[in-house]
Each structure stands twice: as structure tokens, then as C-alpha cells.
Coordinates of C-alpha atoms in Angstrom, one line a residue:
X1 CA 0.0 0.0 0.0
X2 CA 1.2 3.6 -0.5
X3 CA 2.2 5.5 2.5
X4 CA 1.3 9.2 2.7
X5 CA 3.9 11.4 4.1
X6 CA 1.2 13.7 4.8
X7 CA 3.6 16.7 3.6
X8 CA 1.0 20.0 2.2
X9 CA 1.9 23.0 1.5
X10 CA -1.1 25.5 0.9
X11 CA -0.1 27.9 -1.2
X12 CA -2.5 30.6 -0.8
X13 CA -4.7 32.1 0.9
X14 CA -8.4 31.1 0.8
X15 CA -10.2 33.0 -1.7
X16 CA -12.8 35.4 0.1
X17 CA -16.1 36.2 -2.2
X18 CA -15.6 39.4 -2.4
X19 CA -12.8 39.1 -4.8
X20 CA -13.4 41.0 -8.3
X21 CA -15.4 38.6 -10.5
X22 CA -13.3 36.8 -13.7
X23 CA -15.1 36.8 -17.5
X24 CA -15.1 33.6 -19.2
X25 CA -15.8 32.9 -22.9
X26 CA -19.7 32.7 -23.0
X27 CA -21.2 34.7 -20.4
X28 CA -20.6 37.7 -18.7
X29 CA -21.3 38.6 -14.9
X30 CA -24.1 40.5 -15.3
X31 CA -25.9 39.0 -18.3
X32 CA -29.4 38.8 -17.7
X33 CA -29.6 35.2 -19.4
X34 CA -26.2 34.0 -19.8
X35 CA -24.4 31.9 -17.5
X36 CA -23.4 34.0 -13.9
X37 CA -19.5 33.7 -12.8
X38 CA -19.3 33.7 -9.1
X39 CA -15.9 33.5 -7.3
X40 CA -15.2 30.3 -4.8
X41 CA -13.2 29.9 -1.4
X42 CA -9.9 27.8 -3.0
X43 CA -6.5 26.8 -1.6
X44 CA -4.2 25.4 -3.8
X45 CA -1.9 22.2 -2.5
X46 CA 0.4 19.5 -3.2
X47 CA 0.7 16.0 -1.7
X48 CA 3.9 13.5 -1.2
X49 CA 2.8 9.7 -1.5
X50 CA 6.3 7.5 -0.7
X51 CA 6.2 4.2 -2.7
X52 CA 7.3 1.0 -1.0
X53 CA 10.5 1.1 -3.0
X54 CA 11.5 4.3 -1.4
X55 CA 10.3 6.8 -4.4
X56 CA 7.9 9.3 -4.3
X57 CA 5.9 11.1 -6.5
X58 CA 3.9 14.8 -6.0
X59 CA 0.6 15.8 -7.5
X60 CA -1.0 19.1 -7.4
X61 CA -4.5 19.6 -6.3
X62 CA -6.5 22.3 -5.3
X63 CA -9.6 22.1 -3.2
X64 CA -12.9 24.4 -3.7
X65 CA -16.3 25.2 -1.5
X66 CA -19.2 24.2 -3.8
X67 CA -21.2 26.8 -5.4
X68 CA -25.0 25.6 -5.4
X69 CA -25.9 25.6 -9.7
X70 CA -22.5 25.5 -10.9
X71 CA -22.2 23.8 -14.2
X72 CA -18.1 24.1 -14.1
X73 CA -15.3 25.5 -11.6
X74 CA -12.4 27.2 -13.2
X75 CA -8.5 27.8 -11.2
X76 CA -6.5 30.3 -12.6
X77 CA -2.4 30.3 -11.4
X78 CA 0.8 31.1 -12.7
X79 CA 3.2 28.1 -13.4
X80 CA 6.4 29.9 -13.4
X81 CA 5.6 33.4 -14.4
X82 CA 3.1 31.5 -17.2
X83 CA -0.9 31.8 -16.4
X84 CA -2.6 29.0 -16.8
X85 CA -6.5 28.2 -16.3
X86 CA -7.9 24.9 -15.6
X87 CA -11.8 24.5 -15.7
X88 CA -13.5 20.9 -14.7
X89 CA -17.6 19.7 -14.5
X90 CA -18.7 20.2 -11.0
X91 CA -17.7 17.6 -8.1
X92 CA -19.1 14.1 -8.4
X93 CA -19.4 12.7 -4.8
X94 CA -18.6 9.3 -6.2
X95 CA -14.4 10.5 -6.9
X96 CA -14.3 12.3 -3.5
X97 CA -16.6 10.6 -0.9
X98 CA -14.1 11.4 1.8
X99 CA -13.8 15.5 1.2
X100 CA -15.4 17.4 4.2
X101 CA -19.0 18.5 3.4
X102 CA -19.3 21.0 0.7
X103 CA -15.3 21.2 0.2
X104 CA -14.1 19.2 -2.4
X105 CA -10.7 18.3 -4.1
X106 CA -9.5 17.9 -7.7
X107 CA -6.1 17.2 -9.1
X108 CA -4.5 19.3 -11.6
X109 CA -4.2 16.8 -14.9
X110 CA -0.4 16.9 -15.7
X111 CA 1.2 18.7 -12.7
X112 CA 2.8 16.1 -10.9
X113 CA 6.7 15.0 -10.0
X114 CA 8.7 12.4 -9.2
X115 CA 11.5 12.1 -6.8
X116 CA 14.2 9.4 -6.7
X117 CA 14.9 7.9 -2.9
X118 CA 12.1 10.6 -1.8
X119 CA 13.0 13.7 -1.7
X120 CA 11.0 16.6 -1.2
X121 CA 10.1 18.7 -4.2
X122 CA 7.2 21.3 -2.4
X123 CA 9.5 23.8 -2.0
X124 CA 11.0 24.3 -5.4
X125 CA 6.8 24.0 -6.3
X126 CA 5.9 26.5 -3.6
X127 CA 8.1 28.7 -5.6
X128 CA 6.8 27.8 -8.8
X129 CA 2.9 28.1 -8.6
X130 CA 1.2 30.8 -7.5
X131 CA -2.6 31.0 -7.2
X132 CA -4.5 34.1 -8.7
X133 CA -8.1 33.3 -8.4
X134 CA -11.3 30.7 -8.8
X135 CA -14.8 30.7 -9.6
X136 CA -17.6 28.5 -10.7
X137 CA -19.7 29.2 -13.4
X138 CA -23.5 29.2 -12.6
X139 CA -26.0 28.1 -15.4
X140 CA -29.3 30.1 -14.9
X141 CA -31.7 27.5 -15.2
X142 CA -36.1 27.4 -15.5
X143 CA -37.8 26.9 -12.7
X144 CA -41.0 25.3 -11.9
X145 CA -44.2 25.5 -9.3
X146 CA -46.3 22.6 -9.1
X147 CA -48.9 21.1 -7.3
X148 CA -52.6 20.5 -6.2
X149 CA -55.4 22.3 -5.2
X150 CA -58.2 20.2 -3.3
X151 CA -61.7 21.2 -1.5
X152 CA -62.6 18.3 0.9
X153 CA -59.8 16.4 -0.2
X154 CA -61.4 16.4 -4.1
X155 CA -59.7 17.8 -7.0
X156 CA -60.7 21.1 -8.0
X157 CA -60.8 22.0 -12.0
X158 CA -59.7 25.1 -13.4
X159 CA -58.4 26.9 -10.3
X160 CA -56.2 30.1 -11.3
X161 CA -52.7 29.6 -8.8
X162 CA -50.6 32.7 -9.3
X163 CA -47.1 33.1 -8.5
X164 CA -46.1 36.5 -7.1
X165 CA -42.4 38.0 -6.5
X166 CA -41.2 40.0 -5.6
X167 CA -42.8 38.9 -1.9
X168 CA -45.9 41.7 -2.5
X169 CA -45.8 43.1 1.0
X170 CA -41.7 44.1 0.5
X171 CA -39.2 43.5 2.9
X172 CA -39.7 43.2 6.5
X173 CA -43.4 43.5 5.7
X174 CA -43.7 47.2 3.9
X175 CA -45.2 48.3 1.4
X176 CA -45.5 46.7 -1.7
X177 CA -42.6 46.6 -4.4
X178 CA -43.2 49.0 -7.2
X179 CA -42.5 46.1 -10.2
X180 CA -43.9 43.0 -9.6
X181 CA -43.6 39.6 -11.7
X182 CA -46.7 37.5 -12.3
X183 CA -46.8 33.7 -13.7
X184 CA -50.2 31.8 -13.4
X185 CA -51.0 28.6 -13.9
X186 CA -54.9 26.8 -14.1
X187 CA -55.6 23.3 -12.5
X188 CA -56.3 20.5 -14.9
X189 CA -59.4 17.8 -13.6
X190 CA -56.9 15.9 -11.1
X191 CA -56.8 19.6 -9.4
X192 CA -52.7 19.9 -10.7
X193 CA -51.2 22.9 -11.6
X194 CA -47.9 24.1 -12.9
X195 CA -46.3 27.7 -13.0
X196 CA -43.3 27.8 -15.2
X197 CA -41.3 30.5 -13.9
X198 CA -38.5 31.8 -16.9
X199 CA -34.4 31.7 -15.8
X200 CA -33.9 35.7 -15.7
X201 CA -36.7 35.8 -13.0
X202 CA -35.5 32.9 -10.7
X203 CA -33.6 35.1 -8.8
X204 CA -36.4 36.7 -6.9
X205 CA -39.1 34.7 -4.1
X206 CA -42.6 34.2 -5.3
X207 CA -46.0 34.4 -2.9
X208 CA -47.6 31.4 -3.7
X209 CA -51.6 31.1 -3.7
X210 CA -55.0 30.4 -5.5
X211 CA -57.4 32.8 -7.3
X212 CA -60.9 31.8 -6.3
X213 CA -64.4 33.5 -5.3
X214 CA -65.5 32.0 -2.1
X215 CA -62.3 29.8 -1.5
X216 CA -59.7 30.5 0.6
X217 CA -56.4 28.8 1.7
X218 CA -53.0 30.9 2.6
X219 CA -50.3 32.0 0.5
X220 CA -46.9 30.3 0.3
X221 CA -43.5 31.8 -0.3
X222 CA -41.0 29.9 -2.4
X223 CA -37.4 30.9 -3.4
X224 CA -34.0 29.6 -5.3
X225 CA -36.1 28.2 -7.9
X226 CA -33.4 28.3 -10.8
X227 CA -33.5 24.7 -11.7
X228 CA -35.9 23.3 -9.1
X229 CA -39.2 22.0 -9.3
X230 CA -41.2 23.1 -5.9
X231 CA -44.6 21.5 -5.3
X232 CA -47.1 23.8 -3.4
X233 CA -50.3 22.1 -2.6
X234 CA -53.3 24.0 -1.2
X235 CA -56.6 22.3 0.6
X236 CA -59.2 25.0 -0.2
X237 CA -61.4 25.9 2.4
X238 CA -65.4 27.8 2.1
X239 CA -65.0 31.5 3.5
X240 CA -68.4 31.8 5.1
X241 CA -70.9 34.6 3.9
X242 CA -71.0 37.9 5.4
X243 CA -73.7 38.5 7.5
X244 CA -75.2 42.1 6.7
X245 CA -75.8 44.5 9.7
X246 CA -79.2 44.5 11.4

């Protein structure tokens, strides 16, 4: 079995989110419907693993925080004064189980060394790489509201569910927000709905609820919907006439 002689060196510091955000080919930061670049906590590292016949060999990984909705996460460092960026799919919990929740570690295809009799190549690599940044790239993706709307546990036909986001009372309860997005969806004869709510408007919590004369159930609020399906169901209750003043 190999023997790890648990030698690391990190070579920078962790990458803090509120580092200036990197363009990639293919979408920019602020595109409304293009893909979103968002920068990720990284360290950069190397590993020692001594052979049984007394070599050893060095790799270069780097580890990353997952970004929830990243399609790719990109490292950009210099090897010897040259910049290099390396981009792989997001983490797949089947190559890493062991990584500590949410952190995750890749190697670097093609940086690694070998040593005769074991020596110790990190410093002369501490020297060589340096880390500049790292960010994921985040997909904006549809998102769906679904569900079923029932009176007396029975389906209910053609009920008008509307989606409503911003929240409509504002923040902390206020007033309402001047611009509002609306998406509606009608129940079919199993009382199901579905609200399809577009990728430049995920970014925003709806106020979930039925449109009905003399039914009532309360609202929901759903958010982070950019790729998700959220079911809502609503049991619809009578709202009892109003008794006119004698």
C-alpha cells in the first residue's frame, strides 16, 4: 500500500467572495440570461505519497467550497511566471466521498513529479505556482411550481394559482414593491397545476396562492427556484358569507 507522508503545502490564501469577479468565454457577470460567474473559497496544494520502494511522486491539487448551480469550476495560477487556467464539470461525490462536506478536491491533470529515494520537491513547487483566483460558473436554469389544489380532499378544476415575486408586502413587511412579476398557472381535472417561472426571474421569491371567489387557503413563499421543481399544494377551504348588519 502507498504510504502518505502527509507533507501539504497551501499555497495561498483562501479566496474570500468578495474578490473582483473573472469573464469567461460565453457569459458575462451581469448578463441577464447568460451563465453567472461567481468566485469560490480555494486553496491550492500539493501531496507527497512515498512508494514501497523508497520513491515518491507529487501531485497538485486544489480544493474548492461548492457553489449551489454550478455547471463548471475554473483555477486560474501562474506556473512559473506562465498563467494557466484549468476548468473541470462540478464535483461528483462518487471520486471524492471522503472531502469534508461542501469542500471538495481535484487534481490538476499533468502537474505532478517524481522524486528518486524521496525527496522533497514542495519547495522548489511553492516557488513555482502561485494562485491568482477561482470561480464556478453558474447556469441560470427554468424553474418550476407545481402542485394540487383540493376542497374536501377532491380535486378542483380550473383553479387560477398565481405566482407573485417579488414577496408583494416588501421587505420586513412594507409596502408593496413598485414592479412585480406574475406567472399563473390553471388546475387541470386531477386539481394539478404548474407555474413555469423563466431563468432571468428565478432570482427573486414568489407568494404562492390560489385565485378563487369563495375559497380561501394561505399564501406560500417559495425561493431559489433556478432549476428546481417546488410542489405547493393548497386544501381550499369555504370562506363563510358575510352576515349584513341588522
Amino acid at each position: 500500500m502507498l504510504r502518505s507522508r502527509a507533507i501539504r503545502a497551501v499555497l495561498a490564501v483562501a479566496l474570500m467572495a468578495g474578490l473582483a469577479l473573472v469573464p469567461t468565454a460565453g457569459g458575462a457577470t451581469g448578463d441577464a440570461d447568460g451563465p453567472r460567474i461567481k468566485p469560490v473559497t480555494a486553496l491550492l496544494q500539493f501531496d507527497v505519497v512515498e512508494h514501497p520502494n523508497g520513491a515518491c511522486n507529487a501531485g497538485a491539487y486544489w480544493e474548492y467550497f461548492e457553489v449551489n448551480g454550478a455547471t463548471s469550476y475554473s483555477i486560474q495560477f501562474l506556473d512559473s511566471g506562465r498563467e494557466v487556467t484549468y476548468t473541470q464539470p462540478p464535483f461528483d461525490t462518487g471520486m471524492d466521498a471522503t472531502a469534508p462536506r461542501g469542500r471538495h478536491r481535484a487534481g490538476l491533470t499533468g502537474y505532478s513529479a517524481s522524486a528518486g529515494g524521496c525527496g522533497d520537491p514542495i519547495p522548489g513547487w511553492r516557488a513555482r505556482f502561485q494562485l491568482v483566483r477561482a470561480w464556478a460558473t453558474v447556469e441560470l436554469r427554468d424553474g418550476t411550481i407545481v402542485g394540487r389544489v383540493t376542497f374536501n380532499s377532491k380535486p378542483l378544476k380550473g383553479i387560477v394559482v398565481s405566482a407573485v415575486g417579488p414577496n408583494p408586502h416588501g421587505p420586513g413587511g412594507g409596502p408593496p414593491y413598485p414592479r412585480q412579476s406574475v406567472f399563473q398557472g390553471v388546475t387541470r381535472a386531477d386539481g394539478r397545476y404548474r407555474i413555469h417561472i423563466p431563468k432571468n426571474k428565478t432570482n427573486q421569491g414568489y407568494t404562492v396562492g390560489p385565485l378563487e371567489s369563495g375559497y380561501w387557503a394561505p399564501t406560500q413563499y417559495v425561493n431559489k427556484l433556478a432549476g428546481r421543481m417546488v410542489t405547493v399544494d393548497f386544501a381550499l377551504a369555504r370562506i363563510p358569507p358575510r352576515v349584513a348588519d341588522t
